[in-house]
mmCIF file with all atom_site columns, C-alpha atoms in Angstrom:
data_model
loop_
_atom_site.group_PDB
_atom_site.id
_atom_site.type_symbol
_atom_site.label_atom_id
_atom_site.label_alt_id
_atom_site.label_comp_id
_atom_site.label_asym_id
_atom_site.label_entity_id
_atom_site.label_seq_id
_atom_site.pdbx_PDB_ins_code
_atom_site.Cartn_x
_atom_site.Cartn_y
_atom_site.Cartn_z
_atom_site.occupancy
_atom_site.B_iso_or_equiv
_atom_site.pdbx_formal_charge
_atom_site.auth_seq_id
_atom_site.auth_comp_id
_atom_site.auth_asym_id
_atom_site.auth_atom_id
_atom_site.pdbx_PDB_model_num
ATOM 1   C CA . UNK A 1 1   ? 0.000   0.000  0.000  1.00 53.00 ? 1   UNK A CA 1
ATOM 2   C CA . UNK A 1 2   ? 1.263   3.425  -0.855 1.00 83.00 ? 2   UNK A CA 1
ATOM 3   C CA . UNK A 1 3   ? 1.910   6.472  1.280  1.00 89.00 ? 3   UNK A CA 1
ATOM 4   C CA . UNK A 1 4   ? -0.614  8.323  -0.825 1.00 93.00 ? 4   UNK A CA 1
ATOM 5   C CA . UNK A 1 5   ? -3.398  5.875  0.091  1.00 96.00 ? 5   UNK A CA 1
ATOM 6   C CA . UNK A 1 6   ? -2.798  6.294  3.821  1.00 98.00 ? 6   UNK A CA 1
ATOM 7   C CA . UNK A 1 7   ? -2.497  10.057 3.452  1.00 97.00 ? 7   UNK A CA 1
ATOM 8   C CA . UNK A 1 8   ? -5.837  10.128 1.622  1.00 97.00 ? 8   UNK A CA 1
ATOM 9   C CA . UNK A 1 9   ? -7.446  8.461  4.645  1.00 98.00 ? 9   UNK A CA 1
ATOM 10  C CA . UNK A 1 10  ? -5.786  11.063 6.879  1.00 98.00 ? 10  UNK A CA 1
ATOM 11  C CA . UNK A 1 11  ? -7.242  13.776 4.634  1.00 98.00 ? 11  UNK A CA 1
ATOM 12  C CA . UNK A 1 12  ? -10.723 12.270 5.065  1.00 98.00 ? 12  UNK A CA 1
ATOM 13  C CA . UNK A 1 13  ? -10.255 12.431 8.832  1.00 98.00 ? 13  UNK A CA 1
ATOM 14  C CA . UNK A 1 14  ? -9.043  16.025 8.553  1.00 98.00 ? 14  UNK A CA 1
ATOM 15  C CA . UNK A 1 15  ? -12.217 16.939 6.655  1.00 97.00 ? 15  UNK A CA 1
ATOM 16  C CA . UNK A 1 16  ? -14.260 15.350 9.460  1.00 97.00 ? 16  UNK A CA 1
ATOM 17  C CA . UNK A 1 17  ? -12.430 17.512 12.007 1.00 97.00 ? 17  UNK A CA 1
ATOM 18  C CA . UNK A 1 18  ? -13.250 20.622 9.961  1.00 96.00 ? 18  UNK A CA 1
ATOM 19  C CA . UNK A 1 19  ? -16.912 19.600 9.785  1.00 95.00 ? 19  UNK A CA 1
ATOM 20  C CA . UNK A 1 20  ? -16.896 19.462 13.606 1.00 95.00 ? 20  UNK A CA 1
ATOM 21  C CA . UNK A 1 21  ? -15.374 22.954 13.806 1.00 95.00 ? 21  UNK A CA 1
ATOM 22  C CA . UNK A 1 22  ? -11.825 21.890 14.543 1.00 97.00 ? 22  UNK A CA 1
ATOM 23  C CA . UNK A 1 23  ? -8.597  22.569 12.654 1.00 97.00 ? 23  UNK A CA 1
ATOM 24  C CA . UNK A 1 24  ? -8.523  20.038 9.778  1.00 97.00 ? 24  UNK A CA 1
ATOM 25  C CA . UNK A 1 25  ? -5.724  17.677 10.711 1.00 98.00 ? 25  UNK A CA 1
ATOM 26  C CA . UNK A 1 26  ? -6.015  13.910 10.336 1.00 98.00 ? 26  UNK A CA 1
ATOM 27  C CA . UNK A 1 27  ? -3.638  11.072 11.153 1.00 98.00 ? 27  UNK A CA 1
ATOM 28  C CA . UNK A 1 28  ? -3.370  7.311  10.765 1.00 98.00 ? 28  UNK A CA 1
ATOM 29  C CA . UNK A 1 29  ? -0.948  4.780  12.234 1.00 98.00 ? 29  UNK A CA 1
ATOM 30  C CA . UNK A 1 30  ? -0.010  1.883  9.998  1.00 98.00 ? 30  UNK A CA 1
ATOM 31  C CA . UNK A 1 31  ? 1.368   -1.485 11.110 1.00 98.00 ? 31  UNK A CA 1
ATOM 32  C CA . UNK A 1 32  ? 2.245   -4.204 8.589  1.00 97.00 ? 32  UNK A CA 1
ATOM 33  C CA . UNK A 1 33  ? 0.299   -2.442 5.842  1.00 96.00 ? 33  UNK A CA 1
ATOM 34  C CA . UNK A 1 34  ? -2.881  -2.017 7.894  1.00 97.00 ? 34  UNK A CA 1
ATOM 35  C CA . UNK A 1 35  ? -4.322  1.013  9.634  1.00 98.00 ? 35  UNK A CA 1
ATOM 36  C CA . UNK A 1 36  ? -4.333  0.279  13.375 1.00 98.00 ? 36  UNK A CA 1
ATOM 37  C CA . UNK A 1 37  ? -5.104  3.761  14.669 1.00 98.00 ? 37  UNK A CA 1
ATOM 38  C CA . UNK A 1 38  ? -6.902  6.816  13.354 1.00 98.00 ? 38  UNK A CA 1
ATOM 39  C CA . UNK A 1 39  ? -7.290  10.296 14.697 1.00 98.00 ? 39  UNK A CA 1
ATOM 40  C CA . UNK A 1 40  ? -8.453  13.783 13.881 1.00 98.00 ? 40  UNK A CA 1
ATOM 41  C CA . UNK A 1 41  ? -8.239  16.975 15.850 1.00 98.00 ? 41  UNK A CA 1
ATOM 42  C CA . UNK A 1 42  ? -10.772 16.829 18.679 1.00 97.00 ? 42  UNK A CA 1
ATOM 43  C CA . UNK A 1 43  ? -9.690  19.808 20.780 1.00 97.00 ? 43  UNK A CA 1
ATOM 44  C CA . UNK A 1 44  ? -12.885 21.779 20.216 1.00 95.00 ? 44  UNK A CA 1
ATOM 45  C CA . UNK A 1 45  ? -15.232 18.802 20.421 1.00 95.00 ? 45  UNK A CA 1
ATOM 46  C CA . UNK A 1 46  ? -13.687 17.374 23.591 1.00 96.00 ? 46  UNK A CA 1
ATOM 47  C CA . UNK A 1 47  ? -12.318 20.580 25.155 1.00 96.00 ? 47  UNK A CA 1
ATOM 48  C CA . UNK A 1 48  ? -8.998  18.732 25.303 1.00 97.00 ? 48  UNK A CA 1
ATOM 49  C CA . UNK A 1 49  ? -5.741  20.591 24.638 1.00 97.00 ? 49  UNK A CA 1
ATOM 50  C CA . UNK A 1 50  ? -4.051  17.251 23.849 1.00 97.00 ? 50  UNK A CA 1
ATOM 51  C CA . UNK A 1 51  ? -6.725  16.311 21.298 1.00 97.00 ? 51  UNK A CA 1
ATOM 52  C CA . UNK A 1 52  ? -4.371  16.572 18.338 1.00 98.00 ? 52  UNK A CA 1
ATOM 53  C CA . UNK A 1 53  ? -4.857  14.100 15.491 1.00 98.00 ? 53  UNK A CA 1
ATOM 54  C CA . UNK A 1 54  ? -1.458  12.478 16.064 1.00 98.00 ? 54  UNK A CA 1
ATOM 55  C CA . UNK A 1 55  ? -2.020  11.892 19.776 1.00 98.00 ? 55  UNK A CA 1
ATOM 56  C CA . UNK A 1 56  ? -5.502  10.484 19.149 1.00 98.00 ? 56  UNK A CA 1
ATOM 57  C CA . UNK A 1 57  ? -4.131  8.127  16.461 1.00 98.00 ? 57  UNK A CA 1
ATOM 58  C CA . UNK A 1 58  ? -1.160  7.024  18.590 1.00 98.00 ? 58  UNK A CA 1
ATOM 59  C CA . UNK A 1 59  ? -3.474  6.223  21.512 1.00 98.00 ? 59  UNK A CA 1
ATOM 60  C CA . UNK A 1 60  ? -5.778  4.215  19.254 1.00 98.00 ? 60  UNK A CA 1
ATOM 61  C CA . UNK A 1 61  ? -2.857  2.278  17.750 1.00 98.00 ? 61  UNK A CA 1
ATOM 62  C CA . UNK A 1 62  ? -1.339  1.508  21.154 1.00 98.00 ? 62  UNK A CA 1
ATOM 63  C CA . UNK A 1 63  ? -4.709  0.255  22.350 1.00 98.00 ? 63  UNK A CA 1
ATOM 64  C CA . UNK A 1 64  ? -5.271  -1.871 19.227 1.00 98.00 ? 64  UNK A CA 1
ATOM 65  C CA . UNK A 1 65  ? -1.797  -3.407 19.402 1.00 98.00 ? 65  UNK A CA 1
ATOM 66  C CA . UNK A 1 66  ? -1.783  -3.768 23.182 1.00 98.00 ? 66  UNK A CA 1
ATOM 67  C CA . UNK A 1 67  ? 1.527   -1.974 23.645 1.00 98.00 ? 67  UNK A CA 1
ATOM 68  C CA . UNK A 1 68  ? 2.896   1.547  23.855 1.00 98.00 ? 68  UNK A CA 1
ATOM 69  C CA . UNK A 1 69  ? 5.987   0.899  21.736 1.00 98.00 ? 69  UNK A CA 1
ATOM 70  C CA . UNK A 1 70  ? 5.078   1.531  18.105 1.00 98.00 ? 70  UNK A CA 1
ATOM 71  C CA . UNK A 1 71  ? 8.581   0.913  16.780 1.00 96.00 ? 71  UNK A CA 1
ATOM 72  C CA . UNK A 1 72  ? 7.299   -1.044 13.786 1.00 97.00 ? 72  UNK A CA 1
ATOM 73  C CA . UNK A 1 73  ? 4.655   1.504  12.820 1.00 98.00 ? 73  UNK A CA 1
ATOM 74  C CA . UNK A 1 74  ? 4.371   4.527  10.549 1.00 98.00 ? 74  UNK A CA 1
ATOM 75  C CA . UNK A 1 75  ? 2.427   7.687  11.349 1.00 98.00 ? 75  UNK A CA 1
ATOM 76  C CA . UNK A 1 76  ? 0.791   9.536  8.448  1.00 98.00 ? 76  UNK A CA 1
ATOM 77  C CA . UNK A 1 77  ? -0.467  13.037 9.241  1.00 98.00 ? 77  UNK A CA 1
ATOM 78  C CA . UNK A 1 78  ? -1.735  15.858 7.064  1.00 98.00 ? 78  UNK A CA 1
ATOM 79  C CA . UNK A 1 79  ? 0.239   18.608 8.818  1.00 98.00 ? 79  UNK A CA 1
ATOM 80  C CA . UNK A 1 80  ? 3.775   18.770 10.177 1.00 98.00 ? 80  UNK A CA 1
ATOM 81  C CA . UNK A 1 81  ? 3.555   17.808 13.867 1.00 98.00 ? 81  UNK A CA 1
ATOM 82  C CA . UNK A 1 82  ? 3.888   20.390 16.637 1.00 98.00 ? 82  UNK A CA 1
ATOM 83  C CA . UNK A 1 83  ? 6.313   19.982 19.541 1.00 97.00 ? 83  UNK A CA 1
ATOM 84  C CA . UNK A 1 84  ? 3.824   17.989 21.633 1.00 98.00 ? 84  UNK A CA 1
ATOM 85  C CA . UNK A 1 85  ? 3.038   15.581 18.814 1.00 98.00 ? 85  UNK A CA 1
ATOM 86  C CA . UNK A 1 86  ? 6.652   15.267 17.700 1.00 97.00 ? 86  UNK A CA 1
ATOM 87  C CA . UNK A 1 87  ? 7.557   14.407 21.282 1.00 97.00 ? 87  UNK A CA 1
ATOM 88  C CA . UNK A 1 88  ? 4.740   11.867 21.471 1.00 98.00 ? 88  UNK A CA 1
ATOM 89  C CA . UNK A 1 89  ? 5.816   10.042 18.320 1.00 97.00 ? 89  UNK A CA 1
ATOM 90  C CA . UNK A 1 90  ? 9.445   9.997  19.484 1.00 97.00 ? 90  UNK A CA 1
ATOM 91  C CA . UNK A 1 91  ? 8.287   8.669  22.864 1.00 97.00 ? 91  UNK A CA 1
ATOM 92  C CA . UNK A 1 92  ? 6.214   5.973  21.156 1.00 98.00 ? 92  UNK A CA 1
ATOM 93  C CA . UNK A 1 93  ? 9.283   5.009  19.098 1.00 97.00 ? 93  UNK A CA 1
ATOM 94  C CA . UNK A 1 94  ? 7.374   5.384  15.805 1.00 98.00 ? 94  UNK A CA 1
ATOM 95  C CA . UNK A 1 95  ? 9.583   4.079  12.998 1.00 97.00 ? 95  UNK A CA 1
ATOM 96  C CA . UNK A 1 96  ? 8.454   6.413  10.240 1.00 98.00 ? 96  UNK A CA 1
ATOM 97  C CA . UNK A 1 97  ? 6.684   9.775  10.017 1.00 98.00 ? 97  UNK A CA 1
ATOM 98  C CA . UNK A 1 98  ? 5.021   10.869 6.782  1.00 98.00 ? 98  UNK A CA 1
ATOM 99  C CA . UNK A 1 99  ? 3.348   14.265 6.663  1.00 98.00 ? 99  UNK A CA 1
ATOM 100 C CA . UNK A 1 100 ? 1.658   16.549 4.161  1.00 97.00 ? 100 UNK A CA 1
ATOM 101 C CA . UNK A 1 101 ? 1.872   20.314 4.612  1.00 97.00 ? 101 UNK A CA 1
ATOM 102 C CA . UNK A 1 102 ? 4.563   22.212 6.475  1.00 97.00 ? 102 UNK A CA 1
ATOM 103 C CA . UNK A 1 103 ? 3.484   24.213 9.521  1.00 96.00 ? 103 UNK A CA 1
ATOM 104 C CA . UNK A 1 104 ? 5.535   27.401 9.486  1.00 94.00 ? 104 UNK A CA 1
ATOM 105 C CA . UNK A 1 105 ? 3.899   28.629 12.716 1.00 95.00 ? 105 UNK A CA 1
ATOM 106 C CA . UNK A 1 106 ? 4.247   25.592 14.976 1.00 95.00 ? 106 UNK A CA 1
ATOM 107 C CA . UNK A 1 107 ? 6.035   22.794 13.103 1.00 97.00 ? 107 UNK A CA 1
ATOM 108 C CA . UNK A 1 108 ? 8.550   20.704 15.027 1.00 97.00 ? 108 UNK A CA 1
ATOM 109 C CA . UNK A 1 109 ? 9.908   18.538 12.197 1.00 97.00 ? 109 UNK A CA 1
ATOM 110 C CA . UNK A 1 110 ? 11.994  21.195 10.516 1.00 95.00 ? 110 UNK A CA 1
ATOM 111 C CA . UNK A 1 111 ? 9.952   24.404 10.298 1.00 95.00 ? 111 UNK A CA 1
ATOM 112 C CA . UNK A 1 112 ? 10.513  26.010 13.700 1.00 94.00 ? 112 UNK A CA 1
ATOM 113 C CA . UNK A 1 113 ? 12.152  23.131 15.555 1.00 95.00 ? 113 UNK A CA 1
ATOM 114 C CA . UNK A 1 114 ? 13.381  19.693 14.589 1.00 95.00 ? 114 UNK A CA 1
ATOM 115 C CA . UNK A 1 115 ? 12.450  17.552 17.558 1.00 95.00 ? 115 UNK A CA 1
ATOM 116 C CA . UNK A 1 116 ? 12.422  14.265 15.664 1.00 94.00 ? 116 UNK A CA 1
ATOM 117 C CA . UNK A 1 117 ? 16.021  14.630 14.498 1.00 93.00 ? 117 UNK A CA 1
ATOM 118 C CA . UNK A 1 118 ? 17.470  15.901 17.767 1.00 92.00 ? 118 UNK A CA 1
ATOM 119 C CA . UNK A 1 119 ? 20.485  13.680 18.461 1.00 92.00 ? 119 UNK A CA 1
ATOM 120 C CA . UNK A 1 120 ? 20.046  14.132 22.211 1.00 92.00 ? 120 UNK A CA 1
ATOM 121 C CA . UNK A 1 121 ? 16.888  12.011 22.099 1.00 90.00 ? 121 UNK A CA 1
ATOM 122 C CA . UNK A 1 122 ? 16.895  8.229  22.220 1.00 89.00 ? 122 UNK A CA 1
ATOM 123 C CA . UNK A 1 123 ? 14.869  7.728  19.037 1.00 92.00 ? 123 UNK A CA 1
ATOM 124 C CA . UNK A 1 124 ? 14.718  9.406  15.632 1.00 94.00 ? 124 UNK A CA 1
ATOM 125 C CA . UNK A 1 125 ? 12.064  8.287  13.123 1.00 96.00 ? 125 UNK A CA 1
ATOM 126 C CA . UNK A 1 126 ? 12.541  8.358  9.375  1.00 96.00 ? 126 UNK A CA 1
ATOM 127 C CA . UNK A 1 127 ? 10.761  11.392 7.927  1.00 97.00 ? 127 UNK A CA 1
ATOM 128 C CA . UNK A 1 128 ? 9.057   11.905 4.573  1.00 96.00 ? 128 UNK A CA 1
ATOM 129 C CA . UNK A 1 129 ? 7.548   15.333 3.984  1.00 97.00 ? 129 UNK A CA 1
ATOM 130 C CA . UNK A 1 130 ? 5.111   16.854 1.507  1.00 96.00 ? 130 UNK A CA 1
ATOM 131 C CA . UNK A 1 131 ? 3.021   13.785 0.647  1.00 96.00 ? 131 UNK A CA 1
ATOM 132 C CA . UNK A 1 132 ? -0.210  15.260 -0.767 1.00 96.00 ? 132 UNK A CA 1
ATOM 133 C CA . UNK A 1 133 ? 0.921   18.595 0.660  1.00 96.00 ? 133 UNK A CA 1
ATOM 134 C CA . UNK A 1 134 ? -1.270  20.653 -1.673 1.00 96.00 ? 134 UNK A CA 1
ATOM 135 C CA . UNK A 1 135 ? -4.430  18.795 -0.660 1.00 96.00 ? 135 UNK A CA 1
ATOM 136 C CA . UNK A 1 136 ? -3.566  19.240 3.011  1.00 95.00 ? 136 UNK A CA 1
ATOM 137 C CA . UNK A 1 137 ? -2.858  22.951 2.556  1.00 95.00 ? 137 UNK A CA 1
ATOM 138 C CA . UNK A 1 138 ? -6.126  23.513 0.683  1.00 95.00 ? 138 UNK A CA 1
ATOM 139 C CA . UNK A 1 139 ? -8.119  22.086 3.611  1.00 94.00 ? 139 UNK A CA 1
ATOM 140 C CA . UNK A 1 140 ? -6.283  24.334 6.055  1.00 94.00 ? 140 UNK A CA 1
ATOM 141 C CA . UNK A 1 141 ? -6.605  27.473 3.925  1.00 93.00 ? 141 UNK A CA 1
ATOM 142 C CA . UNK A 1 142 ? -10.309 26.830 3.409  1.00 92.00 ? 142 UNK A CA 1
ATOM 143 C CA . UNK A 1 143 ? -10.866 26.336 7.152  1.00 93.00 ? 143 UNK A CA 1
ATOM 144 C CA . UNK A 1 144 ? -8.971  29.450 8.206  1.00 91.00 ? 144 UNK A CA 1
ATOM 145 C CA . UNK A 1 145 ? -10.472 31.488 5.354  1.00 86.00 ? 145 UNK A CA 1
ATOM 146 C CA . UNK A 1 146 ? -13.928 31.189 6.924  1.00 69.00 ? 146 UNK A CA 1
#
C-alpha cells in the first residue's frame, strides 16, 4: 500500500475535524500495511488541549496493538507535527513519520524546531515530507479562510 493511500485516509479524517469545527488535521498509524489507529483533531469537540490528530491516532494504535511501543509503525499526518506531537511520536518510538503540509507557525519537524532529528533524544524516526501537501494545505486554507 502506498503512502498516498494512507495520506488520503488522513485527509478524510481532517475533513471530518473541519466539519466538527476543529482545525482540519487527520492522522493514521499503519502497522504491517494495515491502519491500526486513526485520529483527527478533537480539541474543540472534547475541550482537550491534547486532542491533536497524532495523539488520538497514537493512543488508538497503542490500544489496538496492546503496547505503547510503536517501533514497527508509521504515522501519516496531514500537517507537520507540533512539539507535543513530535515528542509523542518519538516517545512511542514510531519508525516512520510521513506528513503533508509544512506548519511554518508551529512545526517541530523542521519548520521552527526539529524535535524528531534531535540527536540528544533516544529515538529518531525516518521522515518523509510533503506527501499530498497541496491537498492538506487547501483544507487548512479553506478552514482558516472562513
